[in-house]
Coordinates of C-alpha atoms and ligand atoms in Angstrom, one line a residue:
M28 CA -2.9 2.1 -14.6
K29 CA -2.9 -1.1 -16.7
T30 CA -4.1 -3.9 -14.5
K31 CA -1.7 -6.5 -13.4
E32 CA -2.1 -9.3 -10.9
A33 CA -0.8 -8.9 -7.3
P34 CA 2.5 -10.8 -7.0
D35 CA 2.4 -14.1 -5.2
P36 CA 3.8 -13.1 -1.8
I37 CA 1.1 -10.5 -1.5
K38 CA -1.6 -13.0 -2.5
K39 CA -0.6 -15.0 0.6
L40 CA -1.7 -12.1 2.7
F41 CA -4.6 -11.0 0.6
P42 CA -5.9 -14.2 -1.1
S43 CA -8.9 -12.6 -2.6
V44 CA -7.3 -9.5 -4.1
T45 CA -8.6 -9.0 -7.6
E46 CA -6.7 -7.4 -10.5
K47 CA -9.0 -4.5 -10.3
E48 CA -8.4 -4.0 -6.6
W49 CA -4.6 -4.2 -7.0
A50 CA -4.9 -1.4 -9.6
D51 CA -7.0 0.7 -7.3
W52 CA -5.1 3.1 -4.9
H53 CA -8.0 3.2 -2.5
W54 CA -7.6 -0.6 -2.0
H55 CA -3.9 -0.1 -1.2
V56 CA -4.6 2.7 1.3
K57 CA -7.4 0.7 3.0
N58 CA -5.3 -2.5 3.2
R59 CA -2.1 -0.9 4.5
I60 CA 0.1 -3.3 6.3
T61 CA 0.4 -2.2 9.9
T62 CA 1.0 -5.3 12.1
P63 CA 4.0 -7.6 12.8
E64 CA 2.0 -10.7 12.0
Q65 CA 1.4 -9.4 8.4
V66 CA 5.0 -8.7 7.9
K67 CA 6.1 -12.0 9.2
Q68 CA 4.1 -13.6 6.5
L69 CA 6.0 -11.6 3.9
I70 CA 9.6 -11.7 5.0
K71 CA 11.8 -13.4 7.5
L72 CA 12.4 -11.0 10.3
E73 CA 15.7 -10.1 11.7
E74 CA 16.3 -10.0 15.4
S75 CA 16.4 -6.2 15.5
E76 CA 13.2 -5.8 13.7
I77 CA 10.4 -5.2 16.2
Y78 CA 6.9 -4.1 16.2
D79 CA 5.3 -2.7 19.2
C80 CA 3.3 -0.3 17.3
K81 CA 0.3 -0.4 19.6
G82 CA 2.0 0.2 22.9
N83 CA 3.2 3.6 21.6
K84 CA 6.7 2.5 22.2
L85 CA 8.0 3.4 18.7
P86 CA 8.6 7.1 17.9
L87 CA 6.6 6.5 14.7
S88 CA 3.9 4.0 13.9
F89 CA 4.3 1.4 11.2
S90 CA 2.5 1.4 7.9
M91 CA 3.2 0.5 4.3
T92 CA 1.1 0.0 1.2
P93 CA 0.7 -3.6 -0.2
F94 CA 2.4 -2.2 -3.3
Y95 CA 5.5 -1.2 -1.4
A96 CA 5.3 -4.5 0.5
S97 CA 5.7 -6.2 -2.9
L98 CA 8.9 -4.3 -3.4
I99 CA 10.4 -5.2 -0.1
T100 CA 9.8 -8.9 -0.8
E101 CA 12.1 -8.5 -3.8
N102 CA 14.7 -6.2 -2.3
K103 CA 16.2 -6.7 1.1
V104 CA 17.5 -3.2 1.4
L105 CA 14.2 -1.4 1.1
R106 CA 12.7 -2.9 4.2
K107 CA 15.3 -0.9 6.3
A108 CA 13.4 2.2 5.5
V109 CA 9.9 1.0 6.6
V110 CA 10.2 -1.9 9.0
P111 CA 10.6 -0.6 12.6
T112 CA 13.7 -1.8 14.5
S113 CA 14.9 -1.7 18.0
H114 CA 17.5 0.9 17.0
E115 CA 14.7 3.5 16.9
M116 CA 14.4 3.2 20.7
V117 CA 17.9 4.6 21.1
M118 CA 18.0 8.4 21.6
S119 CA 21.4 10.0 20.7
A120 CA 23.0 13.4 21.3
G121 CA 21.6 16.2 19.2
E122 CA 18.3 14.4 18.3
E123 CA 15.1 16.4 18.5
G124 CA 11.5 16.0 17.5
D125 CA 11.7 19.3 15.5
P126 CA 15.4 19.4 14.6
L127 CA 14.9 22.3 12.1
D128 CA 13.0 24.4 14.6
E129 CA 10.2 24.7 12.1
D130 CA 7.5 25.2 14.7
K131 CA 8.9 28.7 15.1
F132 CA 8.0 29.5 11.6
R133 CA 4.4 28.6 11.6
P134 CA 2.4 31.9 11.3
V135 CA -0.7 29.7 11.1
N136 CA -1.0 26.1 11.9
N137 CA -0.6 24.7 8.4
I138 CA 2.1 26.9 7.0
I139 CA 5.9 26.8 7.5
H140 CA 7.3 30.1 6.2
R141 CA 11.0 30.3 6.9
Y142 CA 12.4 31.5 3.5
P143 CA 11.8 34.9 2.0
D144 CA 9.7 34.1 -1.0
K145 CA 8.5 30.6 -0.6
C146 CA 6.5 28.6 2.0
L147 CA 5.3 25.2 2.7
L148 CA 1.6 24.4 3.0
L149 CA 0.9 21.3 5.1
A150 CA -2.0 19.9 3.1
T151 CA -2.6 16.7 5.1
D152 CA -1.0 14.8 7.9
F153 CA -1.5 11.5 6.3
C154 CA 1.1 9.3 4.4
S155 CA 0.4 5.9 3.0
L156 CA 3.8 4.7 4.2
R157 CA 5.9 5.7 7.2
C158 CA 9.5 6.3 6.4
R159 CA 11.3 5.5 9.6
Y160 CA 13.6 8.5 9.1
C161 CA 10.9 11.0 8.3
T162 CA 12.0 14.5 9.1
R163 CA 8.4 15.6 9.8
S164 CA 7.5 12.4 11.7
R165 CA 6.1 14.7 14.5
L166 CA 3.5 15.9 12.1
V167 CA 2.4 12.6 10.6
S168 CA -0.9 11.2 11.9
E169 CA -2.2 7.7 12.3
N170 CA -5.5 7.7 10.4
M171 CA -6.6 8.1 6.9
N172 CA -9.6 10.4 6.5
S173 CA -8.4 12.4 9.4
H174 CA -6.8 14.8 6.9
F175 CA -6.8 18.4 8.2
P176 CA -10.1 20.1 8.8
Q177 CA -11.1 22.3 5.9
E178 CA -10.8 25.5 8.1
K179 CA -7.1 24.8 8.6
I180 CA -6.6 24.6 4.8
V181 CA -8.6 27.8 4.3
E182 CA -6.6 29.5 7.0
A183 CA -3.4 28.5 5.2
I184 CA -4.6 29.8 1.9
E185 CA -5.7 33.1 3.5
Y186 CA -2.2 33.5 5.0
I187 CA -0.7 33.1 1.5
K188 CA -3.3 35.5 0.1
R189 CA -2.3 38.3 2.5
T190 CA 1.4 37.6 2.2
P191 CA 2.4 39.0 -1.2
V192 CA 6.2 38.1 -0.9
I193 CA 5.2 34.5 -1.4
R194 CA 5.8 33.6 -5.0
D195 CA 6.4 29.8 -4.6
V196 CA 4.1 27.5 -2.6
L197 CA 5.2 24.0 -1.8
I198 CA 2.3 21.7 -1.0
S199 CA 3.6 19.0 1.4
G200 CA 2.5 17.2 4.5
G201 CA 2.0 14.2 5.0
D202 CA 1.6 13.3 1.4
P203 CA -0.7 15.6 -0.6
L204 CA -1.3 13.1 -3.3
T205 CA -3.2 10.9 -0.8
L206 CA -5.9 13.6 -0.8
S207 CA -8.9 13.1 -3.1
D208 CA -8.8 14.8 -6.4
S209 CA -11.4 17.3 -5.2
K210 CA -9.6 18.2 -2.0
L211 CA -6.4 18.7 -3.8
E212 CA -8.1 20.7 -6.5
F213 CA -9.6 22.9 -3.9
I214 CA -6.1 23.8 -2.7
L215 CA -4.6 24.2 -6.2
S216 CA -7.5 26.2 -7.7
N217 CA -7.5 28.6 -4.7
L218 CA -3.7 29.1 -4.8
R219 CA -4.0 29.8 -8.6
K220 CA -6.4 32.6 -7.9
I221 CA -3.7 34.4 -5.9
P222 CA -1.8 36.7 -8.4
H223 CA 1.5 36.7 -6.5
V224 CA 1.8 32.9 -6.4
Q225 CA 3.9 32.2 -9.4
I226 CA 4.7 28.6 -9.0
I227 CA 3.1 25.7 -7.1
R228 CA 5.0 22.5 -6.2
I229 CA 3.9 19.3 -4.6
G230 CA 6.2 17.1 -2.5
T231 CA 5.2 13.4 -2.6
K232 CA 6.3 9.8 -2.4
V233 CA 3.1 8.5 -4.1
P234 CA 4.6 7.5 -7.5
V235 CA 6.9 5.2 -5.5
V236 CA 4.6 3.8 -2.8
L237 CA 1.2 4.1 -4.4
P238 CA 1.7 4.5 -8.2
Q239 CA -1.9 3.5 -8.8
R240 CA -2.8 6.9 -7.4
V241 CA -1.5 8.6 -10.6
T242 CA -4.7 8.2 -12.6
P243 CA -5.6 9.9 -15.9
A244 CA -8.2 11.9 -13.9
L245 CA -5.6 13.2 -11.4
V246 CA -3.2 14.1 -14.2
K247 CA -5.9 15.9 -16.2
M248 CA -6.8 17.9 -13.1
L249 CA -3.1 18.8 -12.2
K250 CA -2.5 20.0 -15.7
K251 CA -5.0 22.8 -15.2
Y252 CA -2.8 24.5 -12.6
H253 CA 0.5 25.0 -14.4
P254 CA 3.2 26.0 -13.7
L255 CA 3.1 23.0 -11.3
W256 CA 6.3 21.2 -10.3
I257 CA 6.4 17.8 -8.5
N258 CA 9.2 16.6 -6.3
I259 CA 9.3 12.9 -5.6
H260 CA 11.0 11.2 -2.6
F261 CA 13.2 8.4 -3.9
M262 CA 15.5 6.5 -1.7
H263 CA 16.9 3.5 -3.7
P264 CA 17.1 2.4 -7.3
A265 CA 14.8 -0.6 -6.5
E266 CA 12.1 1.9 -5.9
V267 CA 12.0 2.8 -9.6
S268 CA 9.6 0.0 -10.4
P269 CA 7.8 -0.4 -13.7
E270 CA 4.6 0.9 -12.1
C271 CA 6.5 3.9 -10.8
E272 CA 7.9 4.5 -14.2
V273 CA 4.4 4.6 -15.7
A274 CA 3.3 7.1 -13.0
C275 CA 6.3 9.4 -13.6
N276 CA 5.8 9.3 -17.4
M277 CA 2.1 10.2 -17.0
L278 CA 3.1 13.2 -14.9
A279 CA 5.9 14.2 -17.2
D280 CA 3.6 13.9 -20.3
A281 CA 1.3 16.3 -18.6
G282 CA 4.2 18.8 -18.7
I283 CA 4.9 18.7 -15.0
P284 CA 8.7 19.1 -14.4
L285 CA 9.6 16.3 -12.0
G286 CA 12.4 16.4 -9.4
S287 CA 13.7 13.9 -6.9
Q288 CA 14.6 14.3 -3.2
T289 CA 16.7 11.6 -1.5
V290 CA 17.7 11.3 2.1
L291 CA 21.2 9.9 2.6
L292 CA 20.8 6.7 4.6
K293 CA 23.4 4.4 6.1
G294 CA 23.4 0.9 4.7
I295 CA 20.7 1.9 2.2
N296 CA 22.0 4.4 -0.3
D297 CA 25.4 5.5 1.1
K298 CA 27.4 4.3 -1.9
T299 CA 28.2 6.2 -5.0
E300 CA 27.2 3.3 -7.2
T301 CA 23.7 3.0 -5.6
M302 CA 23.1 6.7 -5.9
M303 CA 24.3 6.8 -9.5
K304 CA 22.2 3.8 -10.5
M305 CA 19.1 5.6 -9.0
F306 CA 19.8 9.0 -10.6
N307 CA 20.5 7.4 -14.0
A308 CA 17.1 5.5 -13.7
L309 CA 15.4 8.8 -12.7
V310 CA 16.7 10.8 -15.6
R311 CA 15.6 8.0 -18.0
N312 CA 12.2 8.7 -16.6
R313 CA 12.5 12.5 -16.9
V314 CA 12.9 13.0 -13.2
R315 CA 15.7 15.5 -12.5
P316 CA 17.6 14.7 -9.3
Y317 CA 17.2 17.7 -7.1
Y318 CA 18.5 17.2 -3.5
I319 CA 20.4 14.7 -1.5
Y320 CA 19.6 15.5 2.2
Q321 CA 21.8 14.8 5.1
C322 CA 19.5 12.7 7.3
D323 CA 18.0 15.0 10.0
P324 CA 18.6 14.1 13.6
I325 CA 15.1 13.1 14.6
P326 CA 14.6 10.9 17.7
G327 CA 16.1 7.4 17.2
S328 CA 17.7 8.1 13.9
K329 CA 21.4 7.5 14.6
H330 CA 21.5 4.1 12.8
F331 CA 20.3 5.9 9.6
R332 CA 22.8 8.8 9.7
T333 CA 26.1 8.9 8.0
S334 CA 29.0 11.3 8.4
I335 CA 29.1 14.4 6.2
K336 CA 32.3 13.0 4.7
T337 CA 30.3 10.1 3.2
G338 CA 27.9 12.6 1.5
L339 CA 30.9 14.5 0.1
K340 CA 32.5 11.3 -1.2
I341 CA 29.3 10.4 -3.0
M342 CA 29.2 13.8 -4.6
E343 CA 32.8 13.5 -5.6
G344 CA 31.9 10.1 -7.2
L345 CA 29.1 11.7 -9.2
I346 CA 30.4 15.0 -10.4
G347 CA 31.9 14.6 -13.9
Q348 CA 31.3 10.9 -13.8
T349 CA 27.7 11.0 -15.1
S350 CA 25.3 13.5 -16.8
G351 CA 25.5 16.8 -15.0
F352 CA 21.7 16.8 -14.6
A353 CA 21.9 13.4 -12.9
V354 CA 23.8 15.0 -10.1
P355 CA 21.6 16.6 -7.3
T356 CA 22.8 19.2 -4.7
Y357 CA 23.9 17.7 -1.4
V358 CA 22.3 19.8 1.4
V359 CA 22.3 19.8 5.2
D360 CA 19.1 21.4 6.5
T361 CA 19.9 23.6 9.5
S362 CA 17.7 25.1 12.2
K363 CA 19.2 28.6 11.8
G364 CA 20.3 28.8 8.2
G365 CA 17.9 26.5 6.3
K366 CA 19.4 24.3 3.6
V367 CA 23.1 24.6 3.3
P368 CA 24.6 23.1 0.1
L369 CA 27.9 21.2 0.5
L370 CA 30.4 20.4 -2.3
P371 CA 33.7 18.5 -2.2
N372 CA 36.6 20.9 -2.1
F373 CA 37.8 21.3 -5.7
V374 CA 39.9 24.4 -4.9
K375 CA 43.4 23.3 -4.0
K376 CA 45.2 26.6 -3.8
I377 CA 44.5 30.3 -4.5
E378 CA 47.3 32.6 -5.7
K379 CA 47.3 36.1 -6.9
N380 CA 47.0 35.2 -10.6
Y381 CA 46.2 31.6 -10.5
I382 CA 43.7 29.2 -8.9
H383 CA 44.6 25.5 -8.6
L384 CA 41.5 23.4 -9.4
E385 CA 41.2 19.6 -9.1
G386 CA 38.6 18.2 -11.4
F387 CA 37.0 14.7 -11.8
T388 CA 40.2 13.2 -13.2
K389 CA 42.0 14.1 -9.9
E390 CA 44.5 16.2 -11.9
T391 CA 45.1 19.7 -10.8
T392 CA 44.8 22.6 -13.3
K393 CA 46.6 25.8 -12.7
Y394 CA 44.0 28.2 -14.0
P395 CA 44.8 31.8 -14.8
T396 CA 42.6 34.4 -12.9
I397 CA 42.6 38.2 -12.8
E398 CA 41.8 40.7 -10.1
D399 CA 38.4 42.4 -10.3
Ligands
PLP416 C1 13.1 22.9 1.7 C2 12.1 23.8 2.0 C3 11.5 24.7 1.1 C4 11.9 24.7 -0.4 O1 13.3 24.9 -0.6 P1 13.9 24.8 -2.0 O2 15.4 24.9 -1.7 O3 13.5 26.0 -2.8 O4 13.5 23.5 -2.6 C5 10.6 25.6 1.5 N1 10.2 25.7 2.8 C6 10.7 24.9 3.7 C7 10.3 25.0 5.1 C8 11.6 23.9 3.4 O5 12.1 23.1 4.3

C-alpha cells in the first residue's frame, strides 16, 4: 500500500509512528488499542462508554486497530460498533452465547457443518478488531499468535477430505486474513487438493479495519487458488475509506469476486439512506452487496437490535430505487432453519386469473396469471 502518514489524532497516541510503520499491518496488529486511557486520548467519551476490559466484566474484550481508530475520530457513528458500553452488561430475553446452536454442528472442533453442501472452517480465533455485536464472540480469543494449533486445522481439512458432499468451503473465524501468508496458503493449497471442493470463500473484515494487510504478496498468493470468493463485513459507508478502496480494488483486480455482509444495527445503519450510500459505494468498488443480517441475539446485544419491520422497510427503500445488484438479501439466521430470507410483501391479492402486485412506485398492477 502506498505510504501515507498517520493522521494527527493517532500521532498523539503514537508520536514516533513512521510512514513505513503506518503502512505495515503487523504494526497495526501489534499496536492495537485495548485500554480506556488510549481511547480517552482519541475521543471524548460518553457516559455509557465504559471499559472494564481487564476485570472480565464485559462479555467481549475491547480491541481495535490504530487504522480503525483513525476512522472513529472522524465519524461519530463508527465508535458504537467498537467502543464497549454499559448496555452490554444488560442481558435480555432470548439472548444466548450460541444463538444459532452452531456448537451442535461441529463434527470436529474447527468445522461448522450445518448446510448440505457447504461448511465453515474456523481458521483462527483472532480478529484485529472486536465488533461489539459479533455473532461468534464466544469463539473470539484475546491474543494474537494464539491462532489455532496446526493439528486442529489439519483435523478440519481431513474432515472436509472425507466428506464428499462438501463443494463449498467458507474460511472464517476470527478473521482468516490475520493469518500469515504461509498459514493461509497451507489451508488454501490443501483445500484445493480436494477434488470435491469446488469453491473456496473467505469471510473477513480486514479490508476495512486493516487494509494494509492486502499486500501484493497476499493477492498474488490468493490468485493461485481460484475460484476464490471473498466476503467482507461492512457496517457503515464511512468504513469505505480510500485505503479500503485500494485494498478492494487489488483483490478485485486479482479476479476475486467480492461480496459484502452487513449486520443491521440500531442507530448505526438502520436507515435506508445509510444503507444505500454504503451499497452504492461498495458497487463502485466492485463489491456486490450480499447479505444484510438481522443482528443475532448474543448476550448484551439488545441496544444493537432492531425490529424485523425496520429491516423490511430498508429493503422496501432499496428495491427498485437503486441498481438491482446494489441490493443485498435480508436474512434472519435461525437456530433450526439456518438463514431465512425476508422480503417486504409485494403481493397484495391472489385471484384465480390475476395476482395484484405492488412495485416500487407503490402502484398496484393487476397481473394476469394462469393455472399450471
Ligand atoms: C452463513 C453460513 C454459511 C454460508 O451460507 P451462504 O448462504 O451460502 O452464504 C455456511 N455455513 C454456516 C454455518 C453459515 O452460518
